[in-house]
Amino acid sequence: MSDTIHGTALLSDPLRNKGTAFTPEERSAQGLDGLLPPAVETLDEQAERAHDAFFGYDKPLNRHIYLRQLQDTNEVLFYRLITQHVEEMLPVIYTPTVGEACRRFSEIYRRPRGLFLSYDDRHRFREILRNRPNKEVDVLVVTDGQRILGLGDQGVGGMGIPIGKLSLYTAIGGIHPARTLPVLLDAGTDNEDLLNNPHYLGRRQRRVTGAEYDELVEMFVSAVEAELPGTLLQWEDFATVHARPILTRYQDRLLTFNDDIQGTAAVALGALTTATEIAGTRLADQRFVVLGAGSAAVGVADMIRTALADEGLSEREALDRFWFVDVDGLLLESRSGLTEEQRAYARADDEVRDWDGNGNPELAEVVRQVGPTALIGLSTAHGAFTEEVVRQMAAGCERPVIFPLSNPTSHSEADPADLARWTDGRVLVATGSPFPPLRIDGRDVPVAQANNVYVFPAIGLAVTAAHATRVTDRMMVAAARAVGRCAAHSAPDDGSPAPLLPPLGRMRDAAREIALAAALAAVEDGVAPKATEEELRAAIRKAQWVPDYGSATTG
């Protein structure tokens, strides 16, 4: 502990504050006598008390606020509590509760965390980056707040997402909390409620677009290159129109990835790998109908295509396994306005000549004609997987794979309980948000939550431990397959099928295996120094920070 910080200043430093865990000797030496109650607690005793306090709040948002206040007061205690109760805390510190926290950000704002970079200050970004709380940063998460979960434009309130993501980078991946940095690029907002809210804390102007927006992003990237070279930069919750172009523009220039595109895809592929094994089929045998054609949905399909290529399919054969449906119906070659990435999946118009709704077939007709084995939803269209659609699919498929992945819960394409009922319990389901267990054949079956937390913290751990300079597609696919292996290894002893995804409560351990797979792929791709599996495993163990008072400082 630093000997240059004493008394109330020490208690105000969340990384050094131990609260009631300061010993009598420490209290005397650090000028803390009289500033704390006389009782001396262990970290675990503090965590138990904090856990009780957490349950003293009945509403999820109030619990979220409590945890954020704890994080601002004592980060070691915050992370000890989270790591001890990951499954319980995850829905509160992240989805779905974080959506409400973003929506009410200006209302519940308490203390600053991270950096707010406004369009008006774009020429000073490098200078502002120097104001960061800690000079050494391993992982930076940035959003512009335009497409927060399924809630749309939340402006400055989007800062809740990078804060929440980085909490999980630390709790799951073990990235030291002092070496993380949340960033909000404030390009303005088009949300009328926010623009008319006198208490809104962001830039009270409409979003910049076109060349001005591109300049904002370029100024930010240039500042990061100059001030934080080698830092992992994760793009988060950018609108479809920006997400893919930004990733394409910078993925060969920076150590960077987009979690909505690549992280979501890796988790979906991991769950899909397990589902096909349970169903006794191959990935190459699947027919995929995807509802939604945004950057996340296309990213999922792209990663599945990469895995299909590994199984020996040609690019054309892999593309032919997909049918994309959005609000305007099936993606067809004749449709105007498609991005290059979307157009790769557009079907020939001749293919639907005899279908109902010719020229604009909707989901029900596509399912009827295609007979999919896997139905994936990333549309934010609540209830879009109707009983008619699901029963039609289940009639031609022994073990239908259905992934309603939209967040938050209020935007999910289906309730897993309905899916189980409509398929007579045969469905293999993974969701984007948490749902209660299903009751099938007299036993409770957990619903796999395809949360990106299975991948992005492990990617952060992998690049930190392996000193990677880029995030490659093969690293993400390797991580996805490792997720599937971890799920298979967590099969119950009673002979029940393995869950589609590993238990959330064991994710900190699983993160090491997933990070190892990604690190090995980084070495194979030549974007990390040569290292053996044993050397990488040791580096990952060393890099994974443990929430303990002896490890609070960054050295």
Coordinates of C-alpha atoms in Angstrom, one line a residue:
M1 CA 0.0 0.0 0.0
S2 CA 1.2 3.5 -0.8
D3 CA 2.6 5.4 2.2
T4 CA 1.7 8.7 0.5
I5 CA -2.0 8.5 1.0
H6 CA -3.6 8.7 4.5
G7 CA -6.8 9.3 6.3
T8 CA -9.9 10.2 4.5
A9 CA -8.0 10.3 1.2
L10 CA -7.2 6.6 1.6
L11 CA -10.8 5.8 2.4
S12 CA -11.9 7.7 -0.7
D13 CA -9.6 5.6 -3.0
P14 CA -11.7 2.6 -4.1
L15 CA -8.7 0.6 -5.1
R16 CA -6.9 1.0 -1.8
N17 CA -9.8 1.4 0.6
K18 CA -10.2 -1.7 2.8
G19 CA -12.9 -0.2 5.0
T20 CA -13.5 -2.2 8.2
A21 CA -10.8 -4.7 7.1
F22 CA -8.0 -2.2 8.1
T23 CA -6.2 -3.8 11.0
P24 CA -5.6 -1.7 14.2
E25 CA -2.0 -1.4 13.2
E26 CA -2.9 -0.1 9.7
R27 CA -5.5 2.3 11.2
S28 CA -2.8 3.8 13.5
A29 CA -0.2 4.0 10.8
Q30 CA -2.5 5.4 8.1
G31 CA -4.3 8.1 10.1
L32 CA -7.5 6.1 10.2
D33 CA -8.2 6.0 14.0
G34 CA -11.7 7.2 14.7
L35 CA -12.6 7.2 11.0
L36 CA -14.0 3.7 11.1
P37 CA -16.2 1.7 13.4
P38 CA -14.1 -0.3 15.9
A39 CA -14.9 -3.8 14.5
V40 CA -12.3 -5.4 12.2
E41 CA -13.7 -7.7 9.6
T42 CA -12.1 -10.1 7.1
L43 CA -12.8 -9.6 3.4
D44 CA -15.2 -12.5 3.3
E45 CA -17.1 -11.2 6.3
Q46 CA -17.4 -7.9 4.5
A47 CA -18.7 -9.7 1.4
E48 CA -21.3 -11.6 3.5
R49 CA -22.5 -8.3 5.0
A50 CA -22.6 -6.7 1.5
H51 CA -24.5 -9.7 0.2
D52 CA -27.2 -9.1 2.9
A53 CA -27.3 -5.4 2.1
F54 CA -27.8 -6.3 -1.6
F55 CA -31.0 -8.2 -0.7
G56 CA -32.2 -5.3 1.4
Y57 CA -33.2 -3.6 -1.9
D58 CA -36.2 -5.1 -3.6
K59 CA -36.0 -3.6 -7.1
P60 CA -33.2 -4.7 -9.6
L61 CA -32.3 -1.0 -10.4
N62 CA -31.8 -0.2 -6.7
R63 CA -29.6 -3.3 -6.4
H64 CA -27.7 -2.1 -9.4
I65 CA -27.2 1.4 -7.9
Y66 CA -26.0 -0.3 -4.6
L67 CA -23.4 -2.3 -6.4
R68 CA -22.1 0.7 -8.4
Q69 CA -21.8 2.6 -5.1
L70 CA -19.9 -0.3 -3.6
Q71 CA -17.6 -0.3 -6.7
D72 CA -17.0 3.4 -6.2
T73 CA -16.2 2.8 -2.5
N74 CA -14.2 -0.4 -2.4
E75 CA -13.4 -2.2 -5.6
V76 CA -11.8 -5.3 -4.0
L77 CA -14.9 -5.9 -1.9
F78 CA -17.1 -5.3 -5.0
Y79 CA -15.3 -7.9 -7.0
R80 CA -15.1 -10.4 -4.2
L81 CA -18.9 -10.2 -3.9
I82 CA -19.4 -10.5 -7.7
T83 CA -17.0 -13.5 -8.1
Q84 CA -18.6 -15.3 -5.2
H85 CA -22.1 -14.8 -6.6
V86 CA -21.6 -14.4 -10.4
E87 CA -24.9 -16.0 -11.5
E88 CA -26.9 -14.0 -9.0
M89 CA -25.2 -10.7 -9.7
L90 CA -24.8 -10.8 -13.5
P91 CA -28.4 -9.9 -14.3
V92 CA -28.1 -6.9 -12.0
I93 CA -24.7 -5.5 -13.0
Y94 CA -25.4 -6.2 -16.7
T95 CA -28.3 -7.3 -18.8
P96 CA -31.2 -6.9 -18.3
T97 CA -30.9 -4.4 -15.4
V98 CA -28.2 -2.3 -17.1
G99 CA -30.7 -1.3 -19.8
E100 CA -32.8 0.5 -17.2
A101 CA -29.7 2.0 -15.7
C102 CA -28.7 3.4 -19.1
R103 CA -32.2 4.7 -19.7
R104 CA -32.1 6.5 -16.3
F105 CA -28.4 7.4 -16.3
S106 CA -28.8 11.1 -15.8
E107 CA -31.3 10.5 -13.0
I108 CA -29.1 8.0 -11.0
Y109 CA -25.7 9.5 -11.8
R110 CA -23.6 9.6 -8.6
R111 CA -19.8 9.6 -9.3
P112 CA -17.7 9.9 -12.4
R113 CA -16.2 6.8 -13.9
G114 CA -14.4 6.6 -17.2
L115 CA -13.9 9.3 -19.9
F116 CA -16.6 11.2 -21.7
L117 CA -15.3 12.4 -25.1
S118 CA -17.6 14.9 -26.8
Y119 CA -17.7 15.7 -30.5
D120 CA -17.0 19.4 -29.5
D121 CA -13.7 18.3 -28.0
R122 CA -12.6 16.0 -30.8
H123 CA -9.4 18.0 -31.5
R124 CA -8.4 17.6 -27.8
F125 CA -9.0 13.9 -27.5
R126 CA -5.3 13.0 -27.0
E127 CA -5.1 15.7 -24.2
I128 CA -8.2 14.4 -22.6
L129 CA -7.0 10.8 -22.7
R130 CA -4.1 11.9 -20.5
N131 CA -6.6 12.7 -17.8
R132 CA -7.5 9.0 -17.4
P133 CA -7.4 7.8 -13.8
N134 CA -4.6 5.2 -14.4
K135 CA -1.8 5.5 -17.0
E136 CA -1.5 1.8 -17.9
V137 CA -4.6 0.3 -19.6
D138 CA -5.1 -3.2 -20.8
V139 CA -8.7 -3.0 -22.0
L140 CA -10.8 -0.1 -23.2
V141 CA -14.5 -0.4 -24.0
V142 CA -16.1 2.4 -26.0
T143 CA -19.7 3.1 -27.1
D144 CA -21.4 6.0 -28.7
G145 CA -24.7 5.2 -27.0
Q146 CA -26.7 4.9 -30.3
R147 CA -27.9 1.3 -30.1
I148 CA -28.0 0.3 -26.4
L149 CA -29.2 -3.3 -26.1
G150 CA -32.7 -3.3 -27.7
L151 CA -33.4 0.2 -26.3
G152 CA -32.0 2.3 -29.1
D153 CA -30.4 5.7 -28.7
Q154 CA -29.6 6.4 -25.0
G155 CA -27.0 9.1 -25.6
V156 CA -24.6 9.7 -22.7
G157 CA -26.6 7.0 -20.8
G158 CA -24.8 4.5 -22.9
M159 CA -21.8 4.9 -20.5
G160 CA -23.5 2.2 -18.4
I161 CA -22.6 -0.4 -21.0
P162 CA -18.7 0.1 -21.0
I163 CA -18.8 0.3 -17.2
G164 CA -20.8 -2.9 -16.9
K165 CA -18.7 -4.7 -19.5
L166 CA -15.4 -3.8 -17.9
S167 CA -16.8 -5.0 -14.5
L168 CA -17.1 -8.4 -16.1
Y169 CA -13.7 -8.2 -17.8
T170 CA -12.4 -8.1 -14.2
A171 CA -14.8 -10.4 -12.4
I172 CA -14.7 -13.1 -15.0
G173 CA -11.5 -12.5 -17.0
G174 CA -9.4 -11.2 -14.1
I175 CA -8.2 -8.0 -15.8
H176 CA -7.0 -5.7 -13.1
P177 CA -9.7 -3.1 -12.4
A178 CA -7.1 -0.3 -12.5
R179 CA -6.1 -1.3 -16.0
T180 CA -9.6 -0.9 -17.6
L181 CA -11.1 2.3 -19.1
P182 CA -14.7 2.9 -20.1
V183 CA -15.2 5.5 -22.8
L184 CA -18.3 7.3 -24.1
L185 CA -18.1 9.0 -27.5
D186 CA -20.7 11.7 -27.3
A187 CA -21.9 12.4 -30.8
G188 CA -25.2 13.8 -29.6
T189 CA -28.5 12.1 -29.5
D190 CA -31.6 11.8 -31.6
N191 CA -33.7 10.6 -28.7
E192 CA -36.4 13.3 -28.3
D193 CA -37.0 12.4 -24.6
L194 CA -33.4 13.0 -23.8
L195 CA -33.2 16.2 -25.9
N196 CA -36.2 17.6 -24.0
N197 CA -35.1 16.4 -20.6
P198 CA -33.7 19.4 -18.6
H199 CA -31.6 17.0 -16.5
Y200 CA -30.0 15.2 -19.4
L201 CA -26.2 15.1 -18.8
G202 CA -25.0 14.6 -22.4
R203 CA -24.4 16.8 -25.5
R204 CA -27.8 18.3 -26.1
Q205 CA -27.7 18.3 -29.9
R206 CA -28.7 15.9 -32.6
R207 CA -26.2 13.2 -33.6
V208 CA -23.5 14.2 -36.0
T209 CA -23.5 12.0 -39.1
G210 CA -21.5 11.3 -42.3
A211 CA -18.1 12.9 -42.5
E212 CA -18.4 14.5 -39.1
Y213 CA -19.1 11.2 -37.4
D214 CA -16.2 9.6 -39.3
E215 CA -13.9 12.4 -38.1
L216 CA -15.1 11.8 -34.5
V217 CA -14.2 8.2 -34.6
E218 CA -10.9 8.8 -36.4
M219 CA -9.9 11.4 -33.8
F220 CA -10.6 8.9 -31.1
V221 CA -8.7 6.1 -32.7
S222 CA -5.7 8.4 -33.4
A223 CA -5.7 9.5 -29.8
V224 CA -5.7 5.9 -28.6
E225 CA -2.9 5.0 -30.9
A226 CA -0.8 7.8 -29.6
E227 CA -1.6 7.5 -25.9
L228 CA -2.5 3.8 -25.4
P229 CA -0.7 1.8 -28.0
G230 CA -1.2 -2.0 -27.6
T231 CA -4.4 -1.5 -25.6
L232 CA -7.3 -3.8 -26.5
L233 CA -10.2 -1.6 -27.8
Q234 CA -13.6 -3.1 -27.8
W235 CA -16.4 -1.4 -29.7
E236 CA -19.8 -1.8 -28.1
D237 CA -23.4 -1.0 -29.0
F238 CA -22.8 1.0 -32.2
A239 CA -25.6 1.2 -34.7
T240 CA -25.6 -1.3 -37.6
V241 CA -24.8 1.5 -40.1
H242 CA -21.5 2.2 -38.2
A243 CA -20.6 -1.1 -36.4
R244 CA -19.3 -3.1 -39.4
P245 CA -17.6 -0.2 -41.2
I246 CA -15.7 0.8 -38.1
L247 CA -14.6 -2.8 -37.5
T248 CA -13.5 -3.2 -41.1
R249 CA -11.7 0.1 -41.1
Y250 CA -9.7 -0.5 -37.9
Q251 CA -9.3 -4.2 -37.3
D252 CA -6.0 -4.4 -39.1
R253 CA -4.8 -1.2 -37.6
L254 CA -5.5 -1.8 -33.9
L255 CA -5.8 -4.5 -31.4
T256 CA -9.6 -4.4 -31.6
F257 CA -12.9 -6.2 -31.9
N258 CA -16.6 -5.6 -31.9
D259 CA -18.4 -7.6 -29.2
D260 CA -21.8 -7.3 -30.7
I261 CA -20.6 -8.7 -34.0
Q262 CA -17.8 -11.1 -32.9
G263 CA -18.5 -11.8 -29.3
T264 CA -22.2 -12.6 -29.8
A265 CA -21.3 -14.8 -32.8
A266 CA -18.7 -16.7 -30.8
V267 CA -21.1 -17.5 -27.9
A268 CA -23.9 -18.5 -30.4
L269 CA -21.5 -20.8 -32.2
G270 CA -20.4 -22.3 -28.9
A271 CA -24.0 -23.0 -27.9
L272 CA -24.8 -24.3 -31.4
T273 CA -21.8 -26.7 -31.2
T274 CA -23.2 -28.2 -28.0
A275 CA -26.7 -28.3 -29.4
T276 CA -25.7 -30.2 -32.5
E277 CA -23.8 -32.7 -30.4
I278 CA -26.9 -33.3 -28.2
A279 CA -29.1 -33.7 -31.3
G280 CA -26.7 -36.2 -32.8
T281 CA -26.2 -34.1 -35.9
R282 CA -23.3 -32.1 -37.6
L283 CA -23.0 -28.4 -37.9
A284 CA -22.8 -28.9 -41.7
D285 CA -26.3 -30.6 -41.7
Q286 CA -28.1 -27.5 -40.3
R287 CA -30.4 -25.1 -42.1
F288 CA -30.4 -21.7 -40.4
V289 CA -33.2 -19.2 -40.5
V290 CA -32.1 -15.9 -38.9
L291 CA -34.6 -13.2 -37.9
G292 CA -32.9 -9.9 -38.0
A293 CA -30.2 -8.7 -40.4
G294 CA -28.2 -6.2 -38.3
S295 CA -24.5 -6.4 -37.6
A296 CA -24.9 -8.9 -34.7
A297 CA -27.1 -11.3 -36.8
V298 CA -24.7 -11.1 -39.8
G299 CA -21.8 -11.6 -37.4
V300 CA -23.3 -14.8 -36.0
A301 CA -23.8 -16.1 -39.6
D302 CA -20.3 -15.1 -40.6
M303 CA -18.7 -17.0 -37.7
I304 CA -20.9 -20.1 -38.3
R305 CA -19.7 -19.9 -41.9
T306 CA -16.1 -20.0 -40.8
A307 CA -16.8 -23.1 -38.7
L308 CA -18.6 -24.7 -41.7
A309 CA -15.6 -24.1 -43.9
D310 CA -13.5 -25.9 -41.3
E311 CA -15.9 -28.9 -41.7
G312 CA -15.2 -28.9 -45.4
L313 CA -18.0 -26.9 -47.0
S314 CA -17.2 -24.5 -49.8
E315 CA -18.1 -20.8 -49.4
R316 CA -21.2 -21.2 -51.6
E317 CA -22.3 -24.4 -49.8
A318 CA -22.0 -22.5 -46.4
L319 CA -23.9 -19.5 -47.6
D320 CA -26.7 -21.7 -48.9
R321 CA -27.3 -22.9 -45.4
F322 CA -28.8 -19.4 -44.4
W323 CA -32.1 -17.6 -44.9
F324 CA -32.2 -14.1 -43.4
V325 CA -35.5 -12.4 -42.6
D326 CA -35.9 -8.8 -41.4
V327 CA -38.8 -6.4 -41.0
D328 CA -39.3 -6.3 -44.8
G329 CA -39.3 -10.1 -45.2
L330 CA -36.7 -12.5 -46.7
L331 CA -33.5 -10.9 -47.9
L332 CA -33.6 -11.2 -51.7
E333 CA -31.1 -10.3 -54.4
S334 CA -33.6 -7.8 -55.9
R335 CA -33.8 -5.8 -52.6
S336 CA -32.1 -2.4 -52.7
G337 CA -30.2 -0.9 -49.8
L338 CA -28.5 -4.0 -48.6
T339 CA -25.0 -3.7 -47.2
E340 CA -22.3 -5.8 -48.8
E341 CA -22.3 -8.1 -45.8
Q342 CA -26.1 -8.6 -46.0
R343 CA -26.1 -9.1 -49.8
A344 CA -23.8 -12.1 -49.4
Y345 CA -26.8 -13.9 -47.7
A346 CA -29.6 -12.6 -50.1
R347 CA -31.5 -15.5 -51.8
A348 CA -32.3 -15.6 -55.5
D349 CA -35.7 -14.2 -56.4
D350 CA -36.5 -17.3 -58.5
E351 CA -36.2 -19.4 -55.3
V352 CA -39.4 -17.9 -53.9
R353 CA -41.4 -17.6 -57.1
D354 CA -44.0 -20.1 -55.9
W355 CA -44.0 -19.1 -52.2
D356 CA -46.8 -17.2 -50.5
G357 CA -45.9 -13.6 -50.2
N358 CA -43.8 -13.9 -53.4
G359 CA -41.3 -11.1 -53.4
N360 CA -41.7 -10.5 -49.7
P361 CA -42.0 -13.8 -47.8
E362 CA -42.2 -13.3 -44.0
L363 CA -40.9 -15.5 -41.2
A364 CA -43.8 -18.0 -41.1
E365 CA -43.6 -18.7 -44.8
V366 CA -39.8 -19.0 -44.8
V367 CA -40.0 -21.5 -42.0
R368 CA -42.7 -23.5 -43.8
Q369 CA -40.7 -23.6 -47.0
V370 CA -37.2 -24.1 -45.7
G371 CA -37.8 -26.5 -42.8
P372 CA -35.0 -25.1 -40.7
T373 CA -33.2 -27.0 -38.0
A374 CA -32.0 -23.9 -36.3
L375 CA -33.9 -20.6 -35.7
I376 CA -31.8 -17.7 -34.5
G377 CA -33.3 -14.3 -33.4
L378 CA -31.4 -11.1 -33.2
S379 CA -34.3 -8.8 -34.2
T380 CA -35.4 -7.2 -30.9
A381 CA -39.0 -8.1 -32.1
H382 CA -40.7 -9.4 -28.9
G383 CA -42.7 -12.5 -29.5
A384 CA -41.7 -12.9 -33.1
F385 CA -41.2 -16.7 -32.7
T386 CA -44.9 -17.4 -32.5
E387 CA -46.6 -20.7 -31.7
E388 CA -47.4 -21.1 -35.4
V389 CA -43.8 -20.7 -36.4
V390 CA -42.4 -22.9 -33.7
R391 CA -44.9 -25.7 -34.2
Q392 CA -44.2 -25.6 -38.0
M393 CA -40.5 -25.9 -37.4
A394 CA -40.8 -28.7 -34.8
A395 CA -43.0 -30.7 -37.1
G396 CA -40.1 -31.4 -39.4
C397 CA -37.2 -31.4 -36.9
E398 CA -36.6 -33.9 -34.0
R399 CA -34.6 -31.5 -31.9
P400 CA -35.3 -27.9 -33.0
V401 CA -32.5 -25.5 -32.1
I402 CA -34.1 -22.1 -31.2
F403 CA -32.0 -19.2 -30.0
P404 CA -34.1 -16.0 -29.1
L405 CA -31.0 -13.9 -28.5
S406 CA -32.4 -10.3 -28.4
N407 CA -31.8 -8.2 -25.3
P408 CA -33.2 -7.2 -22.9
T409 CA -35.9 -9.7 -21.8
S410 CA -38.7 -7.5 -23.0
H411 CA -37.3 -7.8 -26.6
S412 CA -36.8 -11.5 -26.6
E413 CA -38.3 -13.3 -29.7
A414 CA -39.9 -16.0 -27.4
D415 CA -40.2 -17.2 -23.8
P416 CA -38.3 -20.5 -23.4
A417 CA -41.3 -21.9 -21.4
D418 CA -43.5 -21.4 -24.5
L419 CA -40.9 -23.0 -26.8
A420 CA -40.7 -26.0 -24.5
R421 CA -44.5 -26.4 -24.5
W422 CA -44.9 -25.9 -28.3
T423 CA -42.2 -28.5 -29.0
D424 CA -43.2 -31.0 -26.3
G425 CA -39.9 -30.4 -24.5
R426 CA -37.7 -31.2 -27.5
V427 CA -36.4 -27.7 -28.0
L428 CA -32.7 -26.9 -27.5
V429 CA -32.8 -23.3 -26.4
A430 CA -30.4 -20.5 -25.6
T431 CA -31.5 -17.0 -24.9
G432 CA -29.9 -13.5 -24.8
S433 CA -31.3 -12.6 -21.3
P434 CA -31.8 -14.7 -18.2
F435 CA -34.9 -16.8 -17.9
P436 CA -36.0 -19.2 -15.1
P437 CA -35.4 -23.0 -15.6
L438 CA -37.8 -25.1 -17.7
R439 CA -39.8 -27.9 -16.1
I440 CA -39.3 -30.9 -18.5
D441 CA -40.1 -34.5 -17.6
G442 CA -40.4 -33.7 -13.9
R443 CA -37.0 -32.0 -13.6
D444 CA -35.8 -28.4 -13.8
V445 CA -33.7 -27.7 -16.9
P446 CA -31.6 -24.5 -16.8
V447 CA -32.0 -22.2 -19.8
A448 CA -28.6 -21.4 -21.3
Q449 CA -28.1 -17.7 -21.5
A450 CA -26.0 -16.9 -24.6
N451 CA -24.3 -14.0 -22.8
N452 CA -21.2 -12.5 -24.4
V453 CA -19.6 -12.8 -20.9
Y454 CA -18.6 -16.3 -22.0
V455 CA -16.1 -14.8 -24.6
F456 CA -15.1 -11.2 -24.2
P457 CA -13.5 -11.4 -20.7
A458 CA -11.5 -14.4 -22.0
I459 CA -10.4 -12.5 -25.1
G460 CA -9.1 -9.7 -22.8
L461 CA -7.3 -12.2 -20.7
A462 CA -5.8 -14.0 -23.8
V463 CA -4.4 -10.8 -25.5
T464 CA -3.1 -9.5 -22.2
A465 CA -1.3 -12.8 -21.3
A466 CA -0.1 -13.6 -24.8
H467 CA 0.8 -10.0 -25.7
A468 CA -1.2 -10.3 -28.9
T469 CA -1.2 -7.4 -31.4
R470 CA -4.5 -8.2 -33.2
V471 CA -7.7 -10.1 -32.6
T472 CA -8.2 -12.5 -35.5
D473 CA -11.3 -14.4 -36.7
R474 CA -9.5 -17.7 -35.8
M475 CA -9.0 -16.5 -32.3
M476 CA -12.8 -15.9 -31.9
V477 CA -13.7 -19.3 -33.5
A478 CA -11.2 -21.0 -31.2
A479 CA -12.8 -19.3 -28.2
A480 CA -16.2 -20.4 -29.4
R481 CA -15.2 -24.0 -29.6
A482 CA -13.6 -23.8 -26.2
V483 CA -16.9 -22.6 -24.8
G484 CA -18.5 -25.7 -26.3
R485 CA -15.9 -27.9 -24.7
C486 CA -16.4 -26.3 -21.3
A487 CA -20.1 -26.9 -21.6
A488 CA -19.5 -30.6 -22.4
H489 CA -17.3 -31.0 -19.4
S490 CA -20.0 -29.6 -17.1
A491 CA -22.5 -32.3 -17.9
P492 CA -24.4 -33.5 -14.7
D493 CA -23.3 -36.7 -13.1
D494 CA -26.9 -38.1 -13.3
G495 CA -26.5 -38.7 -17.0
S496 CA -28.6 -35.6 -18.1
P497 CA -27.4 -33.9 -21.2
A498 CA -24.7 -31.3 -21.0
P499 CA -26.0 -27.7 -20.8
L500 CA -25.6 -25.7 -24.1
L501 CA -23.3 -23.3 -22.2
P502 CA -21.1 -23.7 -19.1
P503 CA -22.6 -22.8 -15.8
L504 CA -22.2 -19.1 -15.2
G505 CA -21.0 -19.8 -11.6
R506 CA -17.9 -21.5 -13.0
M507 CA -17.1 -18.9 -15.7
R508 CA -14.0 -17.6 -14.0
D509 CA -12.4 -21.0 -14.3
A510 CA -13.8 -21.5 -17.8
A511 CA -12.4 -18.2 -18.9
R512 CA -8.8 -19.5 -18.4
E513 CA -9.5 -22.4 -20.8
I514 CA -11.2 -20.2 -23.3
A515 CA -8.4 -17.6 -23.1
L516 CA -5.9 -20.4 -23.6
A517 CA -7.6 -21.5 -26.9
A518 CA -7.7 -17.9 -28.1
A519 CA -4.0 -17.4 -27.1
L520 CA -2.9 -20.5 -29.0
A521 CA -4.7 -19.3 -32.1
A522 CA -3.0 -15.9 -31.7
V523 CA 0.4 -17.6 -31.7
E524 CA -0.6 -19.8 -34.7
D525 CA -1.8 -16.7 -36.6
G526 CA 1.5 -14.9 -35.9
V527 CA -0.1 -12.1 -34.0
A528 CA 1.5 -13.1 -30.7
P529 CA 5.0 -14.1 -29.7
K530 CA 5.9 -17.8 -30.0
A531 CA 4.9 -19.6 -26.8
T532 CA 4.1 -23.2 -25.8
E533 CA 0.8 -24.2 -24.4
E534 CA 2.4 -24.6 -20.9
E535 CA 3.9 -21.1 -21.1
L536 CA 0.6 -19.6 -22.2
R537 CA -1.3 -21.4 -19.4
A538 CA 1.2 -20.1 -16.8
A539 CA 1.0 -16.5 -18.3
I540 CA -2.8 -16.6 -18.1
R541 CA -2.8 -17.8 -14.5
K542 CA -0.4 -15.0 -13.6
A543 CA -2.4 -12.3 -15.5
Q544 CA -5.8 -13.2 -13.9
W545 CA -6.2 -10.8 -11.0
V546 CA -7.8 -12.1 -7.8
P547 CA -9.9 -9.7 -5.7
D548 CA -7.8 -9.7 -2.5
Y549 CA -6.6 -6.7 -0.4
G550 CA -3.0 -7.8 -1.1
S551 CA -3.5 -7.3 -4.8
A552 CA -5.2 -4.0 -4.9
T553 CA -2.4 -1.9 -6.2
T554 CA -1.2 -2.1 -9.8
G555 CA 2.5 -2.2 -9.0

